[in-house]
N, C-alpha and C. Protein backbone atom coordinates (compact mmCIF):
# COMPACT_ATOMS: atom_id res chain seq x y z
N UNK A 1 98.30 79.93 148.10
CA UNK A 1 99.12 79.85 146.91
C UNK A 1 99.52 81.26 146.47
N UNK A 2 100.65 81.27 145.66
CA UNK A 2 101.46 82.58 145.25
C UNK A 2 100.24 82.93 144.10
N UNK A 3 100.08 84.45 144.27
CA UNK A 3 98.81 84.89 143.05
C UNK A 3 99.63 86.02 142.93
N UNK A 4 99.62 86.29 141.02
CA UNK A 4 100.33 87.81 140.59
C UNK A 4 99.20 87.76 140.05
N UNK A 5 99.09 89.25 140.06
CA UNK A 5 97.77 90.27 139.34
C UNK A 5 98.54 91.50 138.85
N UNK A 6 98.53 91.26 137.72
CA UNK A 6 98.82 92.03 136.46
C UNK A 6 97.95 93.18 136.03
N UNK A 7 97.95 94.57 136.51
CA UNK A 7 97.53 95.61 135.46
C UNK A 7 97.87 96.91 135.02
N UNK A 8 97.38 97.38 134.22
CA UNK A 8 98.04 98.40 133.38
C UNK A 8 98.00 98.31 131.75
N UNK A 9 97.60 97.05 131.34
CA UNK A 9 97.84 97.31 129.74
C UNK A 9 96.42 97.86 129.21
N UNK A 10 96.33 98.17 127.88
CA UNK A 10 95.68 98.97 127.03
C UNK A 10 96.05 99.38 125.64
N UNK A 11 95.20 100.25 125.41
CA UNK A 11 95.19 101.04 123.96
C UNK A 11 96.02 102.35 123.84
N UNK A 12 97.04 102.33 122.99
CA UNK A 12 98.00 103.26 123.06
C UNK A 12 98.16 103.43 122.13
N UNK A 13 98.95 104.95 121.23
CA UNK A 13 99.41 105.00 119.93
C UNK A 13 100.57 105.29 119.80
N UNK A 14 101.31 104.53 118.85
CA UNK A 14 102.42 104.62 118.95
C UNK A 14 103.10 105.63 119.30
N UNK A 15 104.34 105.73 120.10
CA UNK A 15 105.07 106.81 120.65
C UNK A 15 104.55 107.00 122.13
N UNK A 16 103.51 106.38 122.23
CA UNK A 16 102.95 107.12 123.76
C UNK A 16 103.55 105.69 124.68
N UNK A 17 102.84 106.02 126.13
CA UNK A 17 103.98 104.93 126.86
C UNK A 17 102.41 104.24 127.75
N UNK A 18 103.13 103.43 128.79
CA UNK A 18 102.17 102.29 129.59
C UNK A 18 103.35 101.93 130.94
N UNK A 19 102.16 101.80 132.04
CA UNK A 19 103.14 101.27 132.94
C UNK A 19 102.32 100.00 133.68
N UNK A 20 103.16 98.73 133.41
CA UNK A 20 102.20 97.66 134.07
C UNK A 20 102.65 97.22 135.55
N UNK A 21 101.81 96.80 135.94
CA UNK A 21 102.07 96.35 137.27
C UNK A 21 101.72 95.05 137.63
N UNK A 22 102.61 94.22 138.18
CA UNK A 22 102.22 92.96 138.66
C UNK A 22 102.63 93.11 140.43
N UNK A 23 101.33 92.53 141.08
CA UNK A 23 101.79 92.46 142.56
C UNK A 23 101.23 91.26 142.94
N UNK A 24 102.38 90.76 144.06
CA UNK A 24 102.49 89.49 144.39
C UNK A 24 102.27 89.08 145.62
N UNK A 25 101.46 88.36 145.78
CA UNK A 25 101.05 87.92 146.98
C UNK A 25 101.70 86.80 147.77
N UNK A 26 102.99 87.30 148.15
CA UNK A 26 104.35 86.23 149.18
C UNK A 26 104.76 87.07 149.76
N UNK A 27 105.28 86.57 150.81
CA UNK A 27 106.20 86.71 151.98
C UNK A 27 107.39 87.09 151.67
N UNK A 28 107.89 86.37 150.49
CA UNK A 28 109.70 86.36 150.47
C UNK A 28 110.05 87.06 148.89
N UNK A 29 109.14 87.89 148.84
CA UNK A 29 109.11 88.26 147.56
C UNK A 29 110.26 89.03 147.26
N UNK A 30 111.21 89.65 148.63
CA UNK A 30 112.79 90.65 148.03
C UNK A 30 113.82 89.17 147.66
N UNK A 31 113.32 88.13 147.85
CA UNK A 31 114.20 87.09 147.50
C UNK A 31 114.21 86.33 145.91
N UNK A 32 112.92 87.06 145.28
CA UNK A 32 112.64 86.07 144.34
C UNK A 32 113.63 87.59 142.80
N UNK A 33 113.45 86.71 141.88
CA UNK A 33 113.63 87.28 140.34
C UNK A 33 112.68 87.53 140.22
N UNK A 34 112.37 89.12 139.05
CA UNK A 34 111.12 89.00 138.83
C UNK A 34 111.18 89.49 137.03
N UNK A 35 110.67 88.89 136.27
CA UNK A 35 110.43 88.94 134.71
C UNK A 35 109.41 89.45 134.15
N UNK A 36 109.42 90.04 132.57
CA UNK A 36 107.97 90.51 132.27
C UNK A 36 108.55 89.29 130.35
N UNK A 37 107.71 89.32 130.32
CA UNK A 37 107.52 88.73 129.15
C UNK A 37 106.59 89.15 128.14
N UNK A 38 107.05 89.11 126.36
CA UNK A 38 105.76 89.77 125.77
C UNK A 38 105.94 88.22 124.56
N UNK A 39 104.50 88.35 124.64
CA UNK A 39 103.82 87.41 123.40
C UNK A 39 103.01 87.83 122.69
N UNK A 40 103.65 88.06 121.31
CA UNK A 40 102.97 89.15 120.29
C UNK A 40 101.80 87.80 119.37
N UNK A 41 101.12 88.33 118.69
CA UNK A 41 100.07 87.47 118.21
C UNK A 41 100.86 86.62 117.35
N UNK A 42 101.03 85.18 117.54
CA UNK A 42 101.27 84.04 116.82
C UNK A 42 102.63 83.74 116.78
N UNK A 43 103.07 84.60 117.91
CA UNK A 43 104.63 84.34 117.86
C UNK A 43 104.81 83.69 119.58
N UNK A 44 106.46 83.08 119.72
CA UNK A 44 106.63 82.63 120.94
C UNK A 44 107.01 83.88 122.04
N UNK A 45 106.40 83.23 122.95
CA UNK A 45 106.66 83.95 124.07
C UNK A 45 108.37 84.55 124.49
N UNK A 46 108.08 85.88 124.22
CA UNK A 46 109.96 85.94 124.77
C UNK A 46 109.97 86.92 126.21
N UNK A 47 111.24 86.72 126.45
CA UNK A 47 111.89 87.68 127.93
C UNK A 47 112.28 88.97 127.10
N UNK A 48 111.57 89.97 128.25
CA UNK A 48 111.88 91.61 127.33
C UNK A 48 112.48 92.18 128.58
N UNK A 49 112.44 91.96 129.60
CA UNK A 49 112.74 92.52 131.01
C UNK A 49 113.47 91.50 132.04
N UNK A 50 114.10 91.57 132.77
CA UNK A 50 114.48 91.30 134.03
C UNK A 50 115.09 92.13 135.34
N UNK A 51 114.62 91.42 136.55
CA UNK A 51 115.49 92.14 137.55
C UNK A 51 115.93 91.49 138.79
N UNK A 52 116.92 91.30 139.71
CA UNK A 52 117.18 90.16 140.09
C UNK A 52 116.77 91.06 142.01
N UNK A 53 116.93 90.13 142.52
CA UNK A 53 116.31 90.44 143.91
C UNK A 53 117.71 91.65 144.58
N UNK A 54 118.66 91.73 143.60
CA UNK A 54 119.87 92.71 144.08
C UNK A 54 119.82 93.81 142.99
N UNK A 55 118.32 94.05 142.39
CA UNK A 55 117.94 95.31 141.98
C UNK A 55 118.85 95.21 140.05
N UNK A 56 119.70 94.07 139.83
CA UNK A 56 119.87 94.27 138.35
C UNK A 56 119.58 94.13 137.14
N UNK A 57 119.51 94.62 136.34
CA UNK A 57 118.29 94.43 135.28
C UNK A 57 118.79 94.41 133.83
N UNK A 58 118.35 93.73 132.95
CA UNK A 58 118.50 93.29 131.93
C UNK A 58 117.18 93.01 130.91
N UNK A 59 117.45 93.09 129.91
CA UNK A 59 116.45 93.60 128.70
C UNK A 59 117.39 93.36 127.46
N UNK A 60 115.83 92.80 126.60
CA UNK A 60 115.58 92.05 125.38
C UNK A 60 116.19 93.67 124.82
N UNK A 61 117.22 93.45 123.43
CA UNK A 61 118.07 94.35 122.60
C UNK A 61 116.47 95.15 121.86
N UNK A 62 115.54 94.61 121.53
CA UNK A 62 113.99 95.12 121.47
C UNK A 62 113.43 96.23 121.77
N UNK A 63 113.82 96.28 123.13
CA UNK A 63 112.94 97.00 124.26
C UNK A 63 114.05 98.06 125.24
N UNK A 64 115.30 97.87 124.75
CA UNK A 64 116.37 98.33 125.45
C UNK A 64 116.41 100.02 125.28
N UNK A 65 116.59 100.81 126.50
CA UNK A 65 116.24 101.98 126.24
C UNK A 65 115.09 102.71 126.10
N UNK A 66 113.58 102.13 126.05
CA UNK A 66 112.65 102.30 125.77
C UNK A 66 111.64 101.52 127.05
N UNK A 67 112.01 100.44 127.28
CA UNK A 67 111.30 99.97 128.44
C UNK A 67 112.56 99.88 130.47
N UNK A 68 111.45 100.02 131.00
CA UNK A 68 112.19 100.11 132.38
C UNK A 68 111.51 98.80 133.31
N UNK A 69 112.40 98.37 133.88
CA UNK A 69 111.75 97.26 134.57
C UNK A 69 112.25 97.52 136.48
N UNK A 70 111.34 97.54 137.12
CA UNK A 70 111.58 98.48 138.45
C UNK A 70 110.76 97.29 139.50
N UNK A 71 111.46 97.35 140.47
CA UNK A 71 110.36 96.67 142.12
C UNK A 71 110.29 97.66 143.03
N UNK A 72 109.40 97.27 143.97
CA UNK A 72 109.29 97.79 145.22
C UNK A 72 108.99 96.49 145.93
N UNK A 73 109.93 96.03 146.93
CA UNK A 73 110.08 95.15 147.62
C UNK A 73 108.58 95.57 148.72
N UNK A 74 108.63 96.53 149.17
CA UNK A 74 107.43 97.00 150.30
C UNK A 74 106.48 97.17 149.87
N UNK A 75 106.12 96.85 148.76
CA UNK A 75 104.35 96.66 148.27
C UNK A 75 104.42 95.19 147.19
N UNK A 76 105.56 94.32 147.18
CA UNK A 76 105.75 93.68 146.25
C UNK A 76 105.13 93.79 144.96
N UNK A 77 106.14 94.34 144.54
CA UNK A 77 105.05 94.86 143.45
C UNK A 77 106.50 94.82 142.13
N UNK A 78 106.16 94.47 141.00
CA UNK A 78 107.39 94.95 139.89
C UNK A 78 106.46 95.76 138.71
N UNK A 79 107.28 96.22 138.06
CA UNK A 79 106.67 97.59 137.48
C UNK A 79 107.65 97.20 136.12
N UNK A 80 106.90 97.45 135.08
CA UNK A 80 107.32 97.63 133.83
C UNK A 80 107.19 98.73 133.10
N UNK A 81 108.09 99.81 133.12
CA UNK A 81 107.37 101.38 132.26
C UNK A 81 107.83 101.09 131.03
N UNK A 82 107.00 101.59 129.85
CA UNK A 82 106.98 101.11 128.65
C UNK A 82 106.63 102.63 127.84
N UNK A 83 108.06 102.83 127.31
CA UNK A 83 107.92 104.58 126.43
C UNK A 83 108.52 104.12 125.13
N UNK A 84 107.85 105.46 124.42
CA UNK A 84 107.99 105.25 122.98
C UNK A 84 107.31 103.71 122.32
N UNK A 85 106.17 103.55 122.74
CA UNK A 85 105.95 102.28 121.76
C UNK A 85 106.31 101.96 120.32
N UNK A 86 106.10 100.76 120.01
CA UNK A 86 106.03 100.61 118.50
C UNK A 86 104.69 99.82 118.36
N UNK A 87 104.08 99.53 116.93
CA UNK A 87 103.28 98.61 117.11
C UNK A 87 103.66 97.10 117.20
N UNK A 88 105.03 96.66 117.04
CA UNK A 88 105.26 95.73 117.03
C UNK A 88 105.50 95.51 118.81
N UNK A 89 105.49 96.52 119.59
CA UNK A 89 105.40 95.82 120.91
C UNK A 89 103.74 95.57 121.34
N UNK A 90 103.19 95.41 120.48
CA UNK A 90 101.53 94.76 120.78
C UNK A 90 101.64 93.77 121.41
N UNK A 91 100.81 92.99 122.12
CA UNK A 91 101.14 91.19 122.46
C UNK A 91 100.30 91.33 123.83
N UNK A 92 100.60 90.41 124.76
CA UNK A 92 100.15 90.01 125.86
C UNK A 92 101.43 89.90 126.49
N UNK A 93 101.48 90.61 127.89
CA UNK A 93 102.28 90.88 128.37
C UNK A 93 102.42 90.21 129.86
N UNK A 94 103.33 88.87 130.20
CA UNK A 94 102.88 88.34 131.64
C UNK A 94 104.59 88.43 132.09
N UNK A 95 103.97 88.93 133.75
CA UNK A 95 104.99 88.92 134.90
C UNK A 95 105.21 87.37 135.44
N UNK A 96 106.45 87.54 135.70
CA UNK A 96 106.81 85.75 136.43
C UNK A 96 107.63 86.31 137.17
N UNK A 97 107.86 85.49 138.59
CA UNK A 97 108.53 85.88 140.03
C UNK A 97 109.28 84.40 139.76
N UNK A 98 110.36 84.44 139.96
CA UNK A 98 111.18 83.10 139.96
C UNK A 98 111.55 83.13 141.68
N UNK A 99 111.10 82.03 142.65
CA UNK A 99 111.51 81.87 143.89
C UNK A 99 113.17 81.03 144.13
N UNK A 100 114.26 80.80 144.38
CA UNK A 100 115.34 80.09 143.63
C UNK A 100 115.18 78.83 144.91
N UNK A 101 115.67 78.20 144.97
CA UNK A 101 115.67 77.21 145.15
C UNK A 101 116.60 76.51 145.98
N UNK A 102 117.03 75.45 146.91
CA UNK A 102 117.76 75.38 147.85
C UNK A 102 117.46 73.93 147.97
N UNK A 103 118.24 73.70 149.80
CA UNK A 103 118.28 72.02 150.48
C UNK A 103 116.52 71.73 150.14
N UNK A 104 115.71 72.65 150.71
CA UNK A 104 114.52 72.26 151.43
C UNK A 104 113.39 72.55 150.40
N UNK A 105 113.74 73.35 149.57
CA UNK A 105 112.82 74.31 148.30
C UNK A 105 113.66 73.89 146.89
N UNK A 106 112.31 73.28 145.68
CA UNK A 106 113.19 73.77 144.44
C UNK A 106 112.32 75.22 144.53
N UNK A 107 113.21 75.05 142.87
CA UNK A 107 113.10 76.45 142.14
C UNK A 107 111.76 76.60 141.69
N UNK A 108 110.77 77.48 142.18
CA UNK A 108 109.74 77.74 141.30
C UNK A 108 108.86 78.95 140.79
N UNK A 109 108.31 79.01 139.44
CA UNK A 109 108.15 80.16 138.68
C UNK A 109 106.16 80.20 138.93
N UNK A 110 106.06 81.84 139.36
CA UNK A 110 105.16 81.84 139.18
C UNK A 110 104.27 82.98 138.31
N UNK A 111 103.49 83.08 137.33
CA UNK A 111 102.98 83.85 136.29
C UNK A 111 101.61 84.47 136.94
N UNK A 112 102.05 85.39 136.14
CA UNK A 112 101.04 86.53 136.19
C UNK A 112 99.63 86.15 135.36
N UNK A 113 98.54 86.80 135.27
CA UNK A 113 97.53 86.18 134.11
C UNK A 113 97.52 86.56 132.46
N UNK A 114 98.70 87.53 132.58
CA UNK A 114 98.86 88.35 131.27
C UNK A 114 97.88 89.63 131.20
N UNK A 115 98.30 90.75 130.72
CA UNK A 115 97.65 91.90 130.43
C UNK A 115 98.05 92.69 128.71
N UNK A 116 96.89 92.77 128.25
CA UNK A 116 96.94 92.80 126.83
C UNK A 116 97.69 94.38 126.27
N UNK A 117 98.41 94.66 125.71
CA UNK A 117 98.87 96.19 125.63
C UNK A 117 98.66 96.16 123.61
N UNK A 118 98.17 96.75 123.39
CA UNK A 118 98.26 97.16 121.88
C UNK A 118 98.35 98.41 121.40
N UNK A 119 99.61 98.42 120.49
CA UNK A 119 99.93 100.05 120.24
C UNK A 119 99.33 100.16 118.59
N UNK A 120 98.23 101.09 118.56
CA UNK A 120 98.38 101.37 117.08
C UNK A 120 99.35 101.99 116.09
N UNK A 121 99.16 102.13 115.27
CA UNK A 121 100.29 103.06 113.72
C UNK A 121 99.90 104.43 114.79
């Protein structure tokens, strides 16, 4: 089965940065989407990052300018660099690989375990 392992988060103060890493254990991983998502305490889970298997990337108006969302197809691996925090980017932070879907395959999403990042004042 597809396993992402998520790390990198921690204790940071605001202004300082974090770089997480999720790596994925597939075969066809330059084919898939890959997402980071943040879920701040008691709120819904949102999309802060994306990047599509043709390297383009898109980001929550939030995080824009301040966070980078990067792969390396040859270690499957996607990378989230995270500068200038705020404390409001605190939360739990999970990677998802979207595989797309076809005749023979649907579409399916697979998550990371989440990695906790909290920025103080």
């Amino acid at each position: 089965q597809v396993q992402l392992v998520e790390s990198g988060g921690g204790l940071v103060q605001a202004g300082g940065s974090l770089r997480l890493s999720c790596v994925a254990s597939i075969t066809i991983f330059d084919i898939t989407s890959a997402h980071w998502y943040h879920q701040a305490p008691g709120r819904q889970r949102e999309l802060v990052a994306s990047i599509s298997m043709e390297h383009h990337t898109n980001y929550a108006e939030s995080v824009k300018g301040r966070f980078t969302i990067s792969r390396d197809n040859a270690k499957n691996t996607v990378y989230l660099e995270m500068d200038r925090l705020k404390p409001d980017d605190t939360g739990v932070y999970y990677c998802k690989i979207t595989i797309p879907g076809g005749t023979y395959y649907t579409p399916l999403d697979y998550w990371g375990q989440g990695t906790q990042v909290t920025v103080s004042p």
